[in-house]
Tab-separated table of N, CA and C in Angstrom:
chain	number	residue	atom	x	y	z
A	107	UNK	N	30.553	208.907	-15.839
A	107	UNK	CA	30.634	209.512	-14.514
A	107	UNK	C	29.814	208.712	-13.505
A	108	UNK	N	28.896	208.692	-13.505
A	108	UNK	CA	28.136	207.568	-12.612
A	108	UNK	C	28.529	205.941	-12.921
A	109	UNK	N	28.697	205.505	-13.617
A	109	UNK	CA	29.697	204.114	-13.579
A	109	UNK	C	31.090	204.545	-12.293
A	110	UNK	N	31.702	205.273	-12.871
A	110	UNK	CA	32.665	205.552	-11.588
A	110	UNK	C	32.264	205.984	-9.891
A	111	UNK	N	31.335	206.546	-9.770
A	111	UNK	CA	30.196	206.820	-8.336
A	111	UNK	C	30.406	205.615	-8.363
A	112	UNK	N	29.267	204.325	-8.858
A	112	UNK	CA	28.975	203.118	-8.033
A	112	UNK	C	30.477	202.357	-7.534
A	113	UNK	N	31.745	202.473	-8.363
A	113	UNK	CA	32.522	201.553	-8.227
A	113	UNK	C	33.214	202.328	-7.008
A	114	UNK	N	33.225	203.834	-6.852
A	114	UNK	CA	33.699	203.981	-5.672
A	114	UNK	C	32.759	203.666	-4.519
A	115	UNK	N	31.584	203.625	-4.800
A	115	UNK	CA	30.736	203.435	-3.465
A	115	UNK	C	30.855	201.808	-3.108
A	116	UNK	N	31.514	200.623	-3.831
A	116	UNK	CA	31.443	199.264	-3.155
A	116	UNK	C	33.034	199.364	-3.051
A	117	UNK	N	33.296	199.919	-3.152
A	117	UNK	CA	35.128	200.035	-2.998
A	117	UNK	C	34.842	200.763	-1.277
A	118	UNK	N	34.099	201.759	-1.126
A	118	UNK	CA	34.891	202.754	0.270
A	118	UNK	C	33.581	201.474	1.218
A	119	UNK	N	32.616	200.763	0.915
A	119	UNK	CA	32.002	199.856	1.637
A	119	UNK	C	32.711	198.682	1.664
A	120	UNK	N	33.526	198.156	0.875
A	120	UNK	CA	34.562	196.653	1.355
A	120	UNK	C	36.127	197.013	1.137
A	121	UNK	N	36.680	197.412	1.978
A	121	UNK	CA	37.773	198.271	1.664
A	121	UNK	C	38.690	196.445	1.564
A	122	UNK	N	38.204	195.722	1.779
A	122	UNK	CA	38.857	194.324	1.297
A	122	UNK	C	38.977	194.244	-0.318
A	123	UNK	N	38.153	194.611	-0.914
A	123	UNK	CA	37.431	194.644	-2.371
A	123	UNK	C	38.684	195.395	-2.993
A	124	UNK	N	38.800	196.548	-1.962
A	124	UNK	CA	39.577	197.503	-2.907
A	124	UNK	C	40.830	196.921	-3.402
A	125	UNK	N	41.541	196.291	-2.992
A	125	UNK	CA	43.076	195.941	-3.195
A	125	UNK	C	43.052	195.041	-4.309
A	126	UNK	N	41.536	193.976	-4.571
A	126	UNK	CA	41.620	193.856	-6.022
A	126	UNK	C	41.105	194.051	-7.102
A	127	UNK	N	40.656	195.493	-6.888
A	127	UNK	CA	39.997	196.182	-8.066
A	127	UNK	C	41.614	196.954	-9.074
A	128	UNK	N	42.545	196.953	-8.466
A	128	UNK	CA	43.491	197.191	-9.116
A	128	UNK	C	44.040	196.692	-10.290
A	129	UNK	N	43.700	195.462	-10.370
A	129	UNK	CA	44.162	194.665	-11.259
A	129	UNK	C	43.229	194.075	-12.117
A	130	UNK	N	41.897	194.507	-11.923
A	130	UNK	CA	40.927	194.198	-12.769
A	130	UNK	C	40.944	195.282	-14.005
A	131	UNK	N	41.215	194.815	-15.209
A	131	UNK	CA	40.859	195.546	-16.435
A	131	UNK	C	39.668	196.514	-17.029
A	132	UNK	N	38.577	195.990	-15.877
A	132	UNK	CA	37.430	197.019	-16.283
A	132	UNK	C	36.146	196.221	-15.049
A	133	UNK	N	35.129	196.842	-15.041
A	133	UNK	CA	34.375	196.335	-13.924
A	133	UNK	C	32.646	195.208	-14.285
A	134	UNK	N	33.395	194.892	-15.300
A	134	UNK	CA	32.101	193.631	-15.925
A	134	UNK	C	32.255	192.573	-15.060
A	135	UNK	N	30.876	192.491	-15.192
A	135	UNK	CA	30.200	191.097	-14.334
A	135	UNK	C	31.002	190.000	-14.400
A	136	UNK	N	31.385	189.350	-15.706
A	136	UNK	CA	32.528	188.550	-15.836
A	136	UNK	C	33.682	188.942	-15.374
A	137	UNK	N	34.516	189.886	-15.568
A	137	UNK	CA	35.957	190.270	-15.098
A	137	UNK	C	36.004	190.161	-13.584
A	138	UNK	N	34.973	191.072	-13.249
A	138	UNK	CA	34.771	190.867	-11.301
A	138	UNK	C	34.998	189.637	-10.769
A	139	UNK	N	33.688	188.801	-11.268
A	139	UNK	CA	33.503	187.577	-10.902
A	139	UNK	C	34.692	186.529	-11.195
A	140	UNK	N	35.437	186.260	-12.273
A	140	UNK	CA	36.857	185.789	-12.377
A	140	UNK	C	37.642	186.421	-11.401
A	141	UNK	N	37.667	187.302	-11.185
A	141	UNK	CA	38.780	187.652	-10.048
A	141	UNK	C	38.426	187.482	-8.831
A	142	UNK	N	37.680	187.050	-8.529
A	142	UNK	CA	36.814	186.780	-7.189
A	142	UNK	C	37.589	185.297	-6.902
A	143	UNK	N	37.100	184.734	-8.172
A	143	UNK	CA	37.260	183.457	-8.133
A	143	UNK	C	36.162	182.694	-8.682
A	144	UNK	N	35.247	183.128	-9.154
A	144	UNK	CA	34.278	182.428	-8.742
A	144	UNK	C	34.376	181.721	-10.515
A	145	UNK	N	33.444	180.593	-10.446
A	145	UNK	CA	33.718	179.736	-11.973
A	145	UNK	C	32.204	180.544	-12.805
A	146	UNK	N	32.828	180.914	-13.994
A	146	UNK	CA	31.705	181.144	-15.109
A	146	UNK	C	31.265	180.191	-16.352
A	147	UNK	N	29.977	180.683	-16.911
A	147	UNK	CA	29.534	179.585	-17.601
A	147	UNK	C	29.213	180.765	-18.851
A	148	UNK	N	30.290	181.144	-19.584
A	148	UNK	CA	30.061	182.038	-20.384
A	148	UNK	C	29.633	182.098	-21.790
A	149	UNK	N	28.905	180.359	-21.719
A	149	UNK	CA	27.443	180.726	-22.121
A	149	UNK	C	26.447	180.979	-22.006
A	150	UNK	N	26.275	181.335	-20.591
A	150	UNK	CA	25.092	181.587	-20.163
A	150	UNK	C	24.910	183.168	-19.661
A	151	UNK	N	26.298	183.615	-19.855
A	151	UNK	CA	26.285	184.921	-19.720
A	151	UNK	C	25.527	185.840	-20.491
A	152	UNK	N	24.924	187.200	-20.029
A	152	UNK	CA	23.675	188.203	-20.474
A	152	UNK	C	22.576	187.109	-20.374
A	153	UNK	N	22.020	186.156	-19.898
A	153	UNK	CA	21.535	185.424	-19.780
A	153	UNK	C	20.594	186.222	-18.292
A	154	UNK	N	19.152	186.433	-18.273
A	154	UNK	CA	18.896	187.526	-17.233
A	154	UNK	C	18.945	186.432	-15.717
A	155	UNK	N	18.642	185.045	-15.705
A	155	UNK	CA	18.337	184.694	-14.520
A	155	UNK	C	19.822	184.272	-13.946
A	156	UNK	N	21.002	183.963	-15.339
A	156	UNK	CA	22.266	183.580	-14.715
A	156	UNK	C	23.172	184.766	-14.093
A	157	UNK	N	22.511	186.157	-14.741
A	157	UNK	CA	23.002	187.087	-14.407
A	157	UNK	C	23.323	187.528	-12.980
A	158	UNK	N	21.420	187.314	-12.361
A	158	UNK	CA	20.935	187.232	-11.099
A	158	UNK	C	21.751	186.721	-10.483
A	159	UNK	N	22.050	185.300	-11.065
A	159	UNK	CA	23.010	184.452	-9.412
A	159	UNK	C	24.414	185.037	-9.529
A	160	UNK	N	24.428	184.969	-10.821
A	160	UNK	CA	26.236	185.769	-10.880
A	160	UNK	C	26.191	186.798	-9.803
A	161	UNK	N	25.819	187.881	-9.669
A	161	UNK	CA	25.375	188.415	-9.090
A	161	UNK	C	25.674	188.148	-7.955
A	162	UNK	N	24.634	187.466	-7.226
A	162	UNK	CA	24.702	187.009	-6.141
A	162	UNK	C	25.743	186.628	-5.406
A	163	UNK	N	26.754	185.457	-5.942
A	163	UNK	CA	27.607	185.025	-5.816
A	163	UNK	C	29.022	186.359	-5.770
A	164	UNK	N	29.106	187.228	-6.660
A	164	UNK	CA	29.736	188.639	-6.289
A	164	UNK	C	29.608	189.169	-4.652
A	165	UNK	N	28.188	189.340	-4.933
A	165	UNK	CA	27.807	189.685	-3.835
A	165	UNK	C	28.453	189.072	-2.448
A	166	UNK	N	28.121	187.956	-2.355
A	166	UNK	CA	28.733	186.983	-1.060
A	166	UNK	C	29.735	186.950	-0.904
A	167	UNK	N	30.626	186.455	-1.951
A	167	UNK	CA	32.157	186.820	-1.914
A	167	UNK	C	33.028	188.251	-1.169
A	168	UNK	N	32.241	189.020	-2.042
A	168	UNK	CA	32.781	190.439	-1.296
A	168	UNK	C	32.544	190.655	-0.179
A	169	UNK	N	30.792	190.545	0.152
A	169	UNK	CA	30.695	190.020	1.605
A	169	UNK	C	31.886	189.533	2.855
A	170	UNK	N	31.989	188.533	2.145
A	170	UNK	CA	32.442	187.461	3.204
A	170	UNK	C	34.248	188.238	3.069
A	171	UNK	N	34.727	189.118	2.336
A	171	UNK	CA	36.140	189.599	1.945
A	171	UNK	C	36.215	190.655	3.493
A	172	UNK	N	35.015	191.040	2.947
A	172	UNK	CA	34.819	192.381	4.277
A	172	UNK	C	35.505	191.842	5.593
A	173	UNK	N	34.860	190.906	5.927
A	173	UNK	CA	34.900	190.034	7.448
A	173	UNK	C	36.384	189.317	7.327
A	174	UNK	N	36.861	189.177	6.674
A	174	UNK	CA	38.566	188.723	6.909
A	174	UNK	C	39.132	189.503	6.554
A	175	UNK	N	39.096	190.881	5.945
A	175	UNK	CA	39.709	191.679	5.579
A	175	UNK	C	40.256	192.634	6.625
């Protein structure tokens, strides 16, 4: 139940986001981030500091989805 709260709360904040959460299979750091686009190094994944930038890089992306969206 709260896994589902957060994913609606960055969904109704980048309503850009939303159109491709549809097609994502589930909402892991990896799955997101592949659909973003962004390139993984999935050996370095659960990895706590690669996590961080993964992260990050989510972050910006969606960001930046907002503003052309």
């Amino acid at each position: 139940r709260v896994r589902r709260q957060r994913q609606m709360c960055i969904r109704d904040s980048y309503p850009a986001f939303d159109a491709q959460t549809h097609e994502m299979t589930d909402f892991k750091q990896e799955t997101v981030a592949r659909a973003l686009g962004i390139q993984i190094d999935s050996a370095k994944l659960h990895d706590a500091s690669y996590d961080i930038q993964l992260t990050k890089k989510i972050y910006n992306r969606i960001s930046s989805l907002s503003f052309m969206g």
